[in-house]
PDB file of C-alpha atoms in Angstrom:
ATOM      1  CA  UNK A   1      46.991 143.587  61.873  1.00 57.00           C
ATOM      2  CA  UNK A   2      46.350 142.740  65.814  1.00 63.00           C
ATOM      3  CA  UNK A   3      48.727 143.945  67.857  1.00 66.00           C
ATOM      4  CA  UNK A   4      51.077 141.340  69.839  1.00 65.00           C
ATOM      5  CA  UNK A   5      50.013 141.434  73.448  1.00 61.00           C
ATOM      6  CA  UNK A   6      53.548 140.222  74.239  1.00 62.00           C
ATOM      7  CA  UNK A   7      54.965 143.132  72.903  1.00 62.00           C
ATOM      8  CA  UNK A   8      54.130 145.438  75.626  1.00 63.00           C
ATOM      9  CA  UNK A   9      56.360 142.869  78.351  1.00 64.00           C
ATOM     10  CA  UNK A  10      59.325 143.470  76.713  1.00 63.00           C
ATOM     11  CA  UNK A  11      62.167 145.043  78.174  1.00 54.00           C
ATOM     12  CA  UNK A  12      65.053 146.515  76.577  1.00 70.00           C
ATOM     13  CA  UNK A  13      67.615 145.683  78.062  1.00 78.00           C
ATOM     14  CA  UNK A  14      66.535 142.285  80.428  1.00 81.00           C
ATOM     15  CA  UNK A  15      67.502 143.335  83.838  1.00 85.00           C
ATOM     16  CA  UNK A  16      67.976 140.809  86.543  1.00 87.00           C
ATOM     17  CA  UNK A  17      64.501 141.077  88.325  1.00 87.00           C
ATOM     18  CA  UNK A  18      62.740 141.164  85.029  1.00 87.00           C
ATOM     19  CA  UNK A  19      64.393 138.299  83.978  1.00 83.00           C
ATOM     20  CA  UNK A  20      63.712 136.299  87.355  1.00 84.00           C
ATOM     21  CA  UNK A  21      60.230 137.055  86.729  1.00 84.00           C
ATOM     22  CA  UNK A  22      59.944 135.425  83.625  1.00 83.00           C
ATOM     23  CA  UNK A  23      61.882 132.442  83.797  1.00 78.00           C
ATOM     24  CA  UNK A  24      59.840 132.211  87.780  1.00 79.00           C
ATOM     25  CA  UNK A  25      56.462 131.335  85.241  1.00 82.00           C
ATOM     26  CA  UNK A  26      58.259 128.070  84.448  1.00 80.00           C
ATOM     27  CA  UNK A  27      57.471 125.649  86.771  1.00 85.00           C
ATOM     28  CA  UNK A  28      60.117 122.579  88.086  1.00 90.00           C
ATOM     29  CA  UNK A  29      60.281 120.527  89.954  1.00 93.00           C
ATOM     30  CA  UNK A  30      62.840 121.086  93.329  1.00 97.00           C
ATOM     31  CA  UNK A  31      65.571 118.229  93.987  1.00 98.00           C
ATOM     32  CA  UNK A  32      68.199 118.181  96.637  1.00 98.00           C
ATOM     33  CA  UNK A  33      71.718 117.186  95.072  1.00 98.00           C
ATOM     34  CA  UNK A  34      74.262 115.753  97.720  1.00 98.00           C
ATOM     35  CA  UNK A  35      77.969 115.268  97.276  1.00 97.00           C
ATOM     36  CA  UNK A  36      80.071 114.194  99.732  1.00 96.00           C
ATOM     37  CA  UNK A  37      84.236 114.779  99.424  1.00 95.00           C
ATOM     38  CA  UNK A  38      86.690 114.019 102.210  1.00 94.00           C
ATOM     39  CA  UNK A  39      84.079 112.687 104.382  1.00 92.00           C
ATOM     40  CA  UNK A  40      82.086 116.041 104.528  1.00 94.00           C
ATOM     41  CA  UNK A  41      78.338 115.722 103.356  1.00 96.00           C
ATOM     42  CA  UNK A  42      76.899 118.403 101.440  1.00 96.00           C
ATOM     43  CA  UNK A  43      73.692 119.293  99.943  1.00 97.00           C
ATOM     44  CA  UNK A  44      71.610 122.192  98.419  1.00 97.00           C
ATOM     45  CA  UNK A  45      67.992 122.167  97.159  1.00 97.00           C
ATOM     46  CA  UNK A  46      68.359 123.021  93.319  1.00 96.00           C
ATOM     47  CA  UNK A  47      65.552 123.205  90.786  1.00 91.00           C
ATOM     48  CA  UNK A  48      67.850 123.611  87.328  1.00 94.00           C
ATOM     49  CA  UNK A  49      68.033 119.782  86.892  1.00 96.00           C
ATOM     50  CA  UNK A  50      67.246 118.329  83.666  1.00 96.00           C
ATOM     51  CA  UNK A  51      67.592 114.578  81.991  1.00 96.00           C
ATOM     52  CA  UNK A  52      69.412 115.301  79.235  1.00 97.00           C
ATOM     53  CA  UNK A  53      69.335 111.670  77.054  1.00 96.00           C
ATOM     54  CA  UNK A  54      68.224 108.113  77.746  1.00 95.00           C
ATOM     55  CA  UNK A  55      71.117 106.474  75.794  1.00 96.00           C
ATOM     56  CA  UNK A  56      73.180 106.688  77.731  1.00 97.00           C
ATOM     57  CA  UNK A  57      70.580 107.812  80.938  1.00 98.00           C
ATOM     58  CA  UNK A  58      72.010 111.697  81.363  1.00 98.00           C
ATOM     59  CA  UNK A  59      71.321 114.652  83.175  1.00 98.00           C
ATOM     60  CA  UNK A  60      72.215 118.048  83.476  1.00 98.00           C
ATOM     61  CA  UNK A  61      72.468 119.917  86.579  1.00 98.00           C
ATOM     62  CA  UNK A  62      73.502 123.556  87.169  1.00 97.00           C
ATOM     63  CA  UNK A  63      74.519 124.449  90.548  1.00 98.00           C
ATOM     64  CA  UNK A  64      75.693 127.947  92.406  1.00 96.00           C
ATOM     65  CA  UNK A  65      79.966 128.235  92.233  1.00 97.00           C
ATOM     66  CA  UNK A  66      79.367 129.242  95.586  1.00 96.00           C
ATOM     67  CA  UNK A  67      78.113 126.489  97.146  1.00 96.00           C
ATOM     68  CA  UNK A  68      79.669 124.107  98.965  1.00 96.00           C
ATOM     69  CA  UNK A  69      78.178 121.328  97.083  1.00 97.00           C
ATOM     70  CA  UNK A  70      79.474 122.982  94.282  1.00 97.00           C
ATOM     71  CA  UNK A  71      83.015 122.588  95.166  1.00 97.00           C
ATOM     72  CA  UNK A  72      81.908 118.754  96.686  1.00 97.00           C
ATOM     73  CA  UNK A  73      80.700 117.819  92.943  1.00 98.00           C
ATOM     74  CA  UNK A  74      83.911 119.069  91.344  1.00 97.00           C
ATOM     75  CA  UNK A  75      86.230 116.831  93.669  1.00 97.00           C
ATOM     76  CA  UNK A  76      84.088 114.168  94.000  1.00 97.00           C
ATOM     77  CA  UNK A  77      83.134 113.621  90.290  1.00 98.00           C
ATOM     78  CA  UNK A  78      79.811 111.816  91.777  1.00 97.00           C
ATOM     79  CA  UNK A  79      76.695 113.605  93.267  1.00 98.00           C
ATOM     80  CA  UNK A  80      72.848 112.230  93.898  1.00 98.00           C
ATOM     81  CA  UNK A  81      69.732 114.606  92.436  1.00 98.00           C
ATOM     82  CA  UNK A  82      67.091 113.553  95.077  1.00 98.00           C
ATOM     83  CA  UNK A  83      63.554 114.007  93.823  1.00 98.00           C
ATOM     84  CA  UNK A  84      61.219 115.510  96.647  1.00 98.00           C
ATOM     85  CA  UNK A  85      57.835 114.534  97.436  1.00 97.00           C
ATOM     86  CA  UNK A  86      55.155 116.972  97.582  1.00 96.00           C
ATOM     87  CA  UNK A  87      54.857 116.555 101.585  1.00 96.00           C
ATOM     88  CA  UNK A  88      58.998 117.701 101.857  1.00 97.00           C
ATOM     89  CA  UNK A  89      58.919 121.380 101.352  1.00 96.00           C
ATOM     90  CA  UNK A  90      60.691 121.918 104.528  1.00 96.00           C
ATOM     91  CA  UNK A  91      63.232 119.834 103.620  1.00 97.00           C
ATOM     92  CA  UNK A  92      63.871 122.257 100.445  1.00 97.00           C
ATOM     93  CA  UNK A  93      64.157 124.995 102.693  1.00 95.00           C
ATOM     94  CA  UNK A  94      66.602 123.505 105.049  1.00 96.00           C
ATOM     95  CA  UNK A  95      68.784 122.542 101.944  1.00 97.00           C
ATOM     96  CA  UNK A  96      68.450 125.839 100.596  1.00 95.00           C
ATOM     97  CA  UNK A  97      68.974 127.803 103.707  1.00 93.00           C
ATOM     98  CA  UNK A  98      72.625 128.712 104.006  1.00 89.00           C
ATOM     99  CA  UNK A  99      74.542 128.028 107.457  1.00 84.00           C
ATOM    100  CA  UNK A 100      71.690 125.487 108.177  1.00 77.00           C
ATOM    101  CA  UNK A 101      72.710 121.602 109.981  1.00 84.00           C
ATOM    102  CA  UNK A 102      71.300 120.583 106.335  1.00 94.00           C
ATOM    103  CA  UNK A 103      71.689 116.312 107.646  1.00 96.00           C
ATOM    104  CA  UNK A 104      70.188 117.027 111.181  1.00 93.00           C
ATOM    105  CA  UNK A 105      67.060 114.410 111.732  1.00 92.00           C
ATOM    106  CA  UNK A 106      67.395 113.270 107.966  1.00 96.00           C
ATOM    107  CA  UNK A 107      67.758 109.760 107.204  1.00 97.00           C
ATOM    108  CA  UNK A 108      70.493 109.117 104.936  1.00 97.00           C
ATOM    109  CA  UNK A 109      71.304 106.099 102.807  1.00 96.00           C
ATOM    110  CA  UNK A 110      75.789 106.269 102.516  1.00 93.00           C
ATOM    111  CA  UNK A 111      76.532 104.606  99.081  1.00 85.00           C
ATOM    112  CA  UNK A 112      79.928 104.786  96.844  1.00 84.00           C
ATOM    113  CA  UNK A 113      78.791 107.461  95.393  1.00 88.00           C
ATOM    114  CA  UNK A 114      77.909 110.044  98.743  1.00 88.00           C
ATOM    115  CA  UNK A 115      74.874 110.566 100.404  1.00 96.00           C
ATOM    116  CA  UNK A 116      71.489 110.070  99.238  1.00 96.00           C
ATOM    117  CA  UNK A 117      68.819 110.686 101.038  1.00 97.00           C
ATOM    118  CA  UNK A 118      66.345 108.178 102.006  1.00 96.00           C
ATOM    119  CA  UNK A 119      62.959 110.011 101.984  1.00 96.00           C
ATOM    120  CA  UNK A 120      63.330 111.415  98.709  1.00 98.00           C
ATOM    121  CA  UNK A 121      60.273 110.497  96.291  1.00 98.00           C
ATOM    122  CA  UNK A 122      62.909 109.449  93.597  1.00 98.00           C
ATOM    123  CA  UNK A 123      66.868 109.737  93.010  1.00 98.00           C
ATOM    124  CA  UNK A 124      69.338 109.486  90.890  1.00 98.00           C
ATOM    125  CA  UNK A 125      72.917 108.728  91.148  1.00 98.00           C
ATOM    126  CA  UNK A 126      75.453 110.299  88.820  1.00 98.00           C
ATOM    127  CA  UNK A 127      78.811 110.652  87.428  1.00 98.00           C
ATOM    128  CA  UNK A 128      80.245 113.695  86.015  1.00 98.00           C
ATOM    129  CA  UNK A 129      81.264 113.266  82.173  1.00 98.00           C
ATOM    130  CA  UNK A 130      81.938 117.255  81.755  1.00 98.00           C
ATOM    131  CA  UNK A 131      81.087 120.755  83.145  1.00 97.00           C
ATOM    132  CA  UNK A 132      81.195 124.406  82.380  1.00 97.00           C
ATOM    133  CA  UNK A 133      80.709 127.386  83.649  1.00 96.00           C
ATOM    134  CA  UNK A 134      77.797 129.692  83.003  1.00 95.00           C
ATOM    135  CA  UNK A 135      77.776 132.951  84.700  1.00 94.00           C
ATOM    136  CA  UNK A 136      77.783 132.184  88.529  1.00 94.00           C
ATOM    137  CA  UNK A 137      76.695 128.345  87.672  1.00 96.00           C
ATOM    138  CA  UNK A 138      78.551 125.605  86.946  1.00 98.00           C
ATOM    139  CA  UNK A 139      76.640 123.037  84.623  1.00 98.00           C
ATOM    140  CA  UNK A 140      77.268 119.298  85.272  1.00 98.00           C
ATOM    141  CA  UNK A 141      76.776 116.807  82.558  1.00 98.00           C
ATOM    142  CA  UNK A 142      76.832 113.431  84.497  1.00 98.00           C
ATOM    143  CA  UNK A 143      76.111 109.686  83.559  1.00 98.00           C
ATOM    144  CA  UNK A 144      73.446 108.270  85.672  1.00 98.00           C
ATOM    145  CA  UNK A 145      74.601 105.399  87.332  1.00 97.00           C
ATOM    146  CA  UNK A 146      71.960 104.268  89.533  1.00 96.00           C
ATOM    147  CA  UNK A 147      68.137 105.567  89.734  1.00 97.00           C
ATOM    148  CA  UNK A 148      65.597 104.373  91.436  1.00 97.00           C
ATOM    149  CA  UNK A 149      61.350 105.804  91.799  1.00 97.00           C
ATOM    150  CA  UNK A 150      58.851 105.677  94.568  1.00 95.00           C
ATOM    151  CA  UNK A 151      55.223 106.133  94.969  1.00 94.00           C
ATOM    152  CA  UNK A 152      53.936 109.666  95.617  1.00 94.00           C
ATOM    153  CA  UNK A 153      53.861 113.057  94.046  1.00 94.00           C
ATOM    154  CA  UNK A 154      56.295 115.877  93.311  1.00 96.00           C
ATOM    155  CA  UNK A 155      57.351 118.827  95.367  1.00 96.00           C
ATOM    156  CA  UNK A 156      56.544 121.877  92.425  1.00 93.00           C
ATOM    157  CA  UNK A 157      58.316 125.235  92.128  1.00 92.00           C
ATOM    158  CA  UNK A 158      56.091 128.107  90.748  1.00 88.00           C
ATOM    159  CA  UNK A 159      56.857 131.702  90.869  1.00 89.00           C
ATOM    160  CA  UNK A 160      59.042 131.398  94.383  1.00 87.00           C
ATOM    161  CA  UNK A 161      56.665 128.723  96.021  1.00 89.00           C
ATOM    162  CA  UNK A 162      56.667 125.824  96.277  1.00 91.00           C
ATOM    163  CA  UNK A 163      53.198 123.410  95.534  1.00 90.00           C
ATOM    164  CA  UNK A 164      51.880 120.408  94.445  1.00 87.00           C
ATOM    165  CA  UNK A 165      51.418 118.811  90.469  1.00 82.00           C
ATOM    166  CA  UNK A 166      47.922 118.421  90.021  1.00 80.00           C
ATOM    167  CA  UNK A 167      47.415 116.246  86.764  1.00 76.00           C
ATOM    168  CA  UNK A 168      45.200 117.524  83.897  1.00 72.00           C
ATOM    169  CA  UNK A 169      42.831 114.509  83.953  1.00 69.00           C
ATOM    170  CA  UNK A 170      39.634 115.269  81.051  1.00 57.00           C
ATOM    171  CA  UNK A 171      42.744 115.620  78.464  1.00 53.00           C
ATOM    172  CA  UNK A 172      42.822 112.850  75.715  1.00 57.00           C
ATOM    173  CA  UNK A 173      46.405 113.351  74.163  1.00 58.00           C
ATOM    174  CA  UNK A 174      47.355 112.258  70.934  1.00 55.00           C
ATOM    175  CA  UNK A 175      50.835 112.135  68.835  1.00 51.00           C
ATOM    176  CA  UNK A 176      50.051 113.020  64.965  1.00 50.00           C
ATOM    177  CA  UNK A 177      52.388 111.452  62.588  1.00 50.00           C
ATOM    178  CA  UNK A 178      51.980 114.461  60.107  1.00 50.00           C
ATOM    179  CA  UNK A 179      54.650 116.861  62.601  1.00 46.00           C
ATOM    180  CA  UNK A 180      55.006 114.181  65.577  1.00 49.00           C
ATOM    181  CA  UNK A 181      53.907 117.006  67.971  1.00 50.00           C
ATOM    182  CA  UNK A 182      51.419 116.786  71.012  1.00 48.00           C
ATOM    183  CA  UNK A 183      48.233 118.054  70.543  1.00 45.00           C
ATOM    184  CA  UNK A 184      44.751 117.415  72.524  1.00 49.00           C
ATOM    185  CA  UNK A 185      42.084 115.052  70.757  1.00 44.00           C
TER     186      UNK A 185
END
C-alpha cells in the first residue's frame, strides 16, 4: 500500500501560520469593497469574496470586524466589491494599508448605494440580506443589485503576492453527462 504523501503535512493541532500557509496555495482574486455611512467613504482590499447563486445574483463577502468598512457595511446595509485589474496592485495595497488616505487620486463614481470606484476592471453593487460572524470576520450575504464588466484581466492573489491569471490555452474541456464533472478531452 503507497504511502500518502499528504500525510507527512499534517499538523496536529492546525496552528495559525500553518493554517495561513495552506489556505495561501488557493489563489483569488483581490477586490476592494467600499461602503460609505454618514457621508464617510470607506474601503479595504479583501480577497474572501465569493458569488454565492445566480437566482437571485448573490455573493458572499467576509470582511475584518475591525475594519472600518466593516462597521460602514453593517449601517449602511449596501457596499460595492470592485474587481481589480491586473495593472492595480497598488491600489490593493493602499486599500489594505491601514491609516492610509485610501480615496486620494482615485476616481470615484458616488451612486445610491456608496462609492464605487471607477477604474475597477468589474463591480458589483450589493445589498445585505444577512450576516454572521465567524471568528474575527463578519460574513455578508448580499443581493446584487447592480454589476457591471470591463475589458482587461484580473489582479491574482497567490501565496501573499499578488500576479496576473494567465489562461491555460492547449486545454480542450469537456462536461461528461455520466457524473457532470470537468475533465480534459
Amino acid at each position: 500500500m503507497l504511502e500518502d504523501p499528504m500525510k507527512q503535512n499534517v499538523v496536529q493541532p492546525l496552528d495559525k501560520a500553518e493554517f495561513r500557509n495552506v489556505v495561501g496555495h488557493f489563489a483569488s482574486g483581490v477586490t476592494i469593497v467600499t461602503a460609505a455611512h454618514d457621508g464617510v467613504r470607506y474601503g479595504a482590499t479583501i480577497s474572501a469574496v465569493t458569488s454565492l447563486c445566480d437566482t437571485p445574483p448573490m455573493v458572499l463577502v467576509c470582511v475584518n470586524q475591525k475594519l472600518g468598512t466593516h462597521a460602514a457595511i453593517r449601517k449602511a446595509r449596501h457596499f460595492t466589491i470592485n474587481i481589480l485589474g491586473e495593472d492595480q496592485a497598488s491600489l490593493a495595497h493602499t486599500f489594505a494599508t491601514p491609516g492610509a488616505d485610501k480615496f486620494a487620486d482615485v476616481a470615484v463614481h458616488h451612486g445610491r448605494h456608496g462609492p464605487r470606484l471607477a477604474e475597477a476592471l468589474a463591480y458589483l453593487t450589493c445589498r445585505v440580506v444577512d450576516d454572521l460572524e465567524g471568528g474575527t470576520h463578519r460574513i455578508f450575504v448580499a443581493e446584487v443589485v447592480e454589476a457591471q464588466a470591463g475589458t482587461g484581466n484580473p489582479l491574482s492573489y497567490y501565496r501573499g503576492r499578488f500576479g496576473h491569471f494567465v489562461p491555460y490555452r492547449n486545454a480542450m474541456w469537456r462536461t461528461t453527462q455520466a457524473d457532470n464533472a470537468v475533465s480534459p478531452h
